[in-house]
PDB file of C-alpha atoms in Angstrom:
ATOM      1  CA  UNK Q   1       1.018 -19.698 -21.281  1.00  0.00           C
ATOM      2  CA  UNK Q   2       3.003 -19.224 -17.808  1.00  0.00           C
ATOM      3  CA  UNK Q   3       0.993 -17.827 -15.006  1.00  0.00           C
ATOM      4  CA  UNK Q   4       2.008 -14.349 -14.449  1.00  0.00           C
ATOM      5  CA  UNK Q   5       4.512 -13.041 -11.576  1.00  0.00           C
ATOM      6  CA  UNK Q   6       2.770 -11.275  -9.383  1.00  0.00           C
ATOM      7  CA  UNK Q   7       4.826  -7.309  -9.250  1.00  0.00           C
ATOM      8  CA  UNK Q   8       4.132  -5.451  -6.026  1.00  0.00           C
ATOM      9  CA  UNK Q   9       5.629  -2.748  -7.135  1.00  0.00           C
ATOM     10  CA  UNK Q  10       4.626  -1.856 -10.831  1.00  0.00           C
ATOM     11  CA  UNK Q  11       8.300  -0.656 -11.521  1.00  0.00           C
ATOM     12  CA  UNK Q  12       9.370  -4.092 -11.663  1.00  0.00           C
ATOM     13  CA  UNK Q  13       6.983  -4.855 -14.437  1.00  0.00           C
ATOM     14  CA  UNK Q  14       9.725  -6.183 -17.492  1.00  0.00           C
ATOM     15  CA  UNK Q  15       6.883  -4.450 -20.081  1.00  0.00           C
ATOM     16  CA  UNK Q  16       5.235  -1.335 -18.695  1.00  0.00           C
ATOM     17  CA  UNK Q  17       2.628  -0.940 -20.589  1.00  0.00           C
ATOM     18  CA  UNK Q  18      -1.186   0.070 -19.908  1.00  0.00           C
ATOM     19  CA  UNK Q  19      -2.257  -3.521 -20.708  1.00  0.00           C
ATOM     20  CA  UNK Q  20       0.564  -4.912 -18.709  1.00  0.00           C
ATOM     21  CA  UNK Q  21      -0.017  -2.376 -15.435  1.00  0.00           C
ATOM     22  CA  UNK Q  22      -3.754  -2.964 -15.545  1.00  0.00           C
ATOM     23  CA  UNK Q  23      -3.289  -6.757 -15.475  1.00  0.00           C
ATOM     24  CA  UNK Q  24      -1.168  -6.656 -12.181  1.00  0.00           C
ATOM     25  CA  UNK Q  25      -3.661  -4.868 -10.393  1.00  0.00           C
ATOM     26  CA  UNK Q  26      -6.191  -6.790 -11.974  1.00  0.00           C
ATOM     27  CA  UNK Q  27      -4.432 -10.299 -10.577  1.00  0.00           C
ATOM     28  CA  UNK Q  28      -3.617  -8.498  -7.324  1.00  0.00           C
ATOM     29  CA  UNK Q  29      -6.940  -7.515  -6.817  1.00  0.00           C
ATOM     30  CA  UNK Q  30      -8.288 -11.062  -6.899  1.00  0.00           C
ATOM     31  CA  UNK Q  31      -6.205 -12.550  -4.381  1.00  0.00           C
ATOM     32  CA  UNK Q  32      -7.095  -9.630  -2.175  1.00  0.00           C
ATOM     33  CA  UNK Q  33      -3.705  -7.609  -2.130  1.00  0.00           C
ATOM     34  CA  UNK Q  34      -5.290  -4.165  -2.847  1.00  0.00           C
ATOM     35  CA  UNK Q  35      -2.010  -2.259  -2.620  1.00  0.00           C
ATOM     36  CA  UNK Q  36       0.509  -2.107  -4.942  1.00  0.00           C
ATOM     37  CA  UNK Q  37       3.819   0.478  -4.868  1.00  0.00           C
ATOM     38  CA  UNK Q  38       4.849   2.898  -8.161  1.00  0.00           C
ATOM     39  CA  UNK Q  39       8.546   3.036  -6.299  1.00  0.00           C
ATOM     40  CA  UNK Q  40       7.074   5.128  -3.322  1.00  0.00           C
ATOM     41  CA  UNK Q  41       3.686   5.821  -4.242  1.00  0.00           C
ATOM     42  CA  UNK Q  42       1.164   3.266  -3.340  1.00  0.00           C
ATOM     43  CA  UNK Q  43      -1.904   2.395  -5.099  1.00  0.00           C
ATOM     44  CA  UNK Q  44      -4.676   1.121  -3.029  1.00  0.00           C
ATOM     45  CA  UNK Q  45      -7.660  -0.544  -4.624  1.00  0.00           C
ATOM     46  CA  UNK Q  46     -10.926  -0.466  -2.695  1.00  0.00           C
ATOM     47  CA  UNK Q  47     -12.347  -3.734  -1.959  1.00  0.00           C
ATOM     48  CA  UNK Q  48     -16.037  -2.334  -0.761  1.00  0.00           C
ATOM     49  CA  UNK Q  49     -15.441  -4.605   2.075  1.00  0.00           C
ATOM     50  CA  UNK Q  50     -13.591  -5.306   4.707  1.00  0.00           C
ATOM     51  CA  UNK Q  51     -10.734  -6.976   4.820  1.00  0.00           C
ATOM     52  CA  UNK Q  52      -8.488  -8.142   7.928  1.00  0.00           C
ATOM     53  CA  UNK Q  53      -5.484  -6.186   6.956  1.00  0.00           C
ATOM     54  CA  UNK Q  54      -6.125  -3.560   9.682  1.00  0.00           C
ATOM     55  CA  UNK Q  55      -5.333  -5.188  13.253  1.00  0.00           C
ATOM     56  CA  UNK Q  56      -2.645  -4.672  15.611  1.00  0.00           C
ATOM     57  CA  UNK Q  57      -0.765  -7.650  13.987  1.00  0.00           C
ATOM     58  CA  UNK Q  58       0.087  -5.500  10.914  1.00  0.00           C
ATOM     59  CA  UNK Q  59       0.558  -2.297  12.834  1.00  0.00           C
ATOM     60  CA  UNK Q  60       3.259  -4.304  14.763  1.00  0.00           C
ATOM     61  CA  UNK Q  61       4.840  -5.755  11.591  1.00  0.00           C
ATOM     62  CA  UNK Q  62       5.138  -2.384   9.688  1.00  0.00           C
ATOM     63  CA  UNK Q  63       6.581  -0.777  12.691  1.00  0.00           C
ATOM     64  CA  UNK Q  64       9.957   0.739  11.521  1.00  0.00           C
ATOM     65  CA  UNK Q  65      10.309  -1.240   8.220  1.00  0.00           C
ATOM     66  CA  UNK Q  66      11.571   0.485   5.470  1.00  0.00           C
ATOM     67  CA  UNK Q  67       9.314   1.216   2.645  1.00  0.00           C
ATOM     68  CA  UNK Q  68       9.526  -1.904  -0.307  1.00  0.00           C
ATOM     69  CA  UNK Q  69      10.843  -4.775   2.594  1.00  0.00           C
ATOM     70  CA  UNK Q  70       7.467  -5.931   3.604  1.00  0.00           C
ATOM     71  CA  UNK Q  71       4.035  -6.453   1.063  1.00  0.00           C
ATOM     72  CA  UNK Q  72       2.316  -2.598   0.332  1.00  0.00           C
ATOM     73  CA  UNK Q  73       0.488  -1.333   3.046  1.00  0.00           C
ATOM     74  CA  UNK Q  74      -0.690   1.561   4.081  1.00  0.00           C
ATOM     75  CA  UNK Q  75       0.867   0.904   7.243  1.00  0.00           C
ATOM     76  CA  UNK Q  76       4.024   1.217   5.700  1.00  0.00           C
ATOM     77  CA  UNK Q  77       3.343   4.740   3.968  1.00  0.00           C
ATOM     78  CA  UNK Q  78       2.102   5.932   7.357  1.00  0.00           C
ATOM     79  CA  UNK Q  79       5.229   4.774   9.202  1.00  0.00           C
ATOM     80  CA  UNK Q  80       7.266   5.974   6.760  1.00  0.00           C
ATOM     81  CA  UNK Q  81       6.027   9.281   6.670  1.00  0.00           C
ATOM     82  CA  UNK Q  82       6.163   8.813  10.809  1.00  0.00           C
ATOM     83  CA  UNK Q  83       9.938   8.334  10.814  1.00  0.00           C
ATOM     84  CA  UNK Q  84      11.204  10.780   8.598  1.00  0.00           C
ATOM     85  CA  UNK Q  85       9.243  13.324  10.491  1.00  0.00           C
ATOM     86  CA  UNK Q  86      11.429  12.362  13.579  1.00  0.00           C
ATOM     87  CA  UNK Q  87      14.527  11.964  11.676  1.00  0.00           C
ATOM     88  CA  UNK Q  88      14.423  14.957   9.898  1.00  0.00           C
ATOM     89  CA  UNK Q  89      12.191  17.405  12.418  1.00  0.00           C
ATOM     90  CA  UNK Q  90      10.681  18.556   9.484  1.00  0.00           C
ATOM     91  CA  UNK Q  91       6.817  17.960   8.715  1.00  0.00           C
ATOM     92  CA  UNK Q  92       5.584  15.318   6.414  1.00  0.00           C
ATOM     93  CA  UNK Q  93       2.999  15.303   4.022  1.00  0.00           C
ATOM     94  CA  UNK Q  94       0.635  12.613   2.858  1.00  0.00           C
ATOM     95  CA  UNK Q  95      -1.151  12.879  -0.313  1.00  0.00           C
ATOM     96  CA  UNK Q  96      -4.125  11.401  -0.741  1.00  0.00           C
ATOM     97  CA  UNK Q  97      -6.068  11.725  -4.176  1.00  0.00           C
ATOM     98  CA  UNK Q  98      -9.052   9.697  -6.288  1.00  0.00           C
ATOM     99  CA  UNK Q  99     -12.570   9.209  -7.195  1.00  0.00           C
ATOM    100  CA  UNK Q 100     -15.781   9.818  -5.707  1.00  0.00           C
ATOM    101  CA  UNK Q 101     -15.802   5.944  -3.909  1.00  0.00           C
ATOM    102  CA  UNK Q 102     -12.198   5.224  -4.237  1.00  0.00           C
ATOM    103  CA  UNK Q 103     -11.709   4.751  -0.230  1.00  0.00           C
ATOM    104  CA  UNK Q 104      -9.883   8.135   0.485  1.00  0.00           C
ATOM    105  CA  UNK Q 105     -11.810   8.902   3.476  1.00  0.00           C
ATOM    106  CA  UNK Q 106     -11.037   4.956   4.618  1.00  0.00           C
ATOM    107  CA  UNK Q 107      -7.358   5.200   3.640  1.00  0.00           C
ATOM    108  CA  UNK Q 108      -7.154   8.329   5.553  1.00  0.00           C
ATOM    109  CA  UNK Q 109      -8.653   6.530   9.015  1.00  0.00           C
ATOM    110  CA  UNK Q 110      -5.858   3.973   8.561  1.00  0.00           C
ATOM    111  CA  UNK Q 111      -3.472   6.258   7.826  1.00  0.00           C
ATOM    112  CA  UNK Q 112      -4.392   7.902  11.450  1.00  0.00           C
ATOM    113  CA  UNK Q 113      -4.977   4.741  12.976  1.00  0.00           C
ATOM    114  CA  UNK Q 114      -1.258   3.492  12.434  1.00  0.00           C
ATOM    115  CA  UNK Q 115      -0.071   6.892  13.576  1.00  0.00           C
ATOM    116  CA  UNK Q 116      -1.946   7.069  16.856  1.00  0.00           C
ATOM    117  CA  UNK Q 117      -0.961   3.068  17.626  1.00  0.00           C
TER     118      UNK Q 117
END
């Protein structure tokens, strides 16, 4: 069988299906890439480590990028959400939602630490 193509965002899957959806993340997961986009909601996957995807490099290179153009980050939600605020002059709103575990409280530091860089 061909190795499967890697989808960073899961709307791009040919066959969404469970089976299909969980696989992705699955593979994704095991070469480290713990986000993954559903169109403009990301995914994030937590690693229960750390993982150096959080340094001023990234902040830099999600900087003004539109949301899709660069690998899932959430850099790239925060900036997002950053921009439009200033574009529009309306407030933005980030949701945040999963399990006990799941790395809300974590996602929500990087969320803040992009905004405040």
């Amino acid at each position: 069988q061909p190795p499967h193509r890697d989808y960073d965002d899961l709307c791009g899957l040919p066959d969404l299906t469970e089976k299909t959806l969980l696989e992705n993340l699955r593979n994704r997961f095991k070469q480290e890439k713990i986000y993954t986009y559903v169109g403009s909601i990301l995914i994030a996957i937590n690693p229960f480590k750390f993982l150096p995807l959080y340094n001023p490099k990234y902040v830099k290179m999600y900087d003004n990028h539109q949301l899709g153009k660069l690998e899932p980050h959430i850099y790239a939600v925060a900036d997002v959400a950053y921009h439009a605020m200033l574009q529009r002059r309306r407030n933005q709103c980030i949701v945040i939602s999963g399990e006990s575990g799941s790395g809300k409280t974590q996602s929500t530091n990087f969320l803040i630490h992009h905004l405040t860089a």
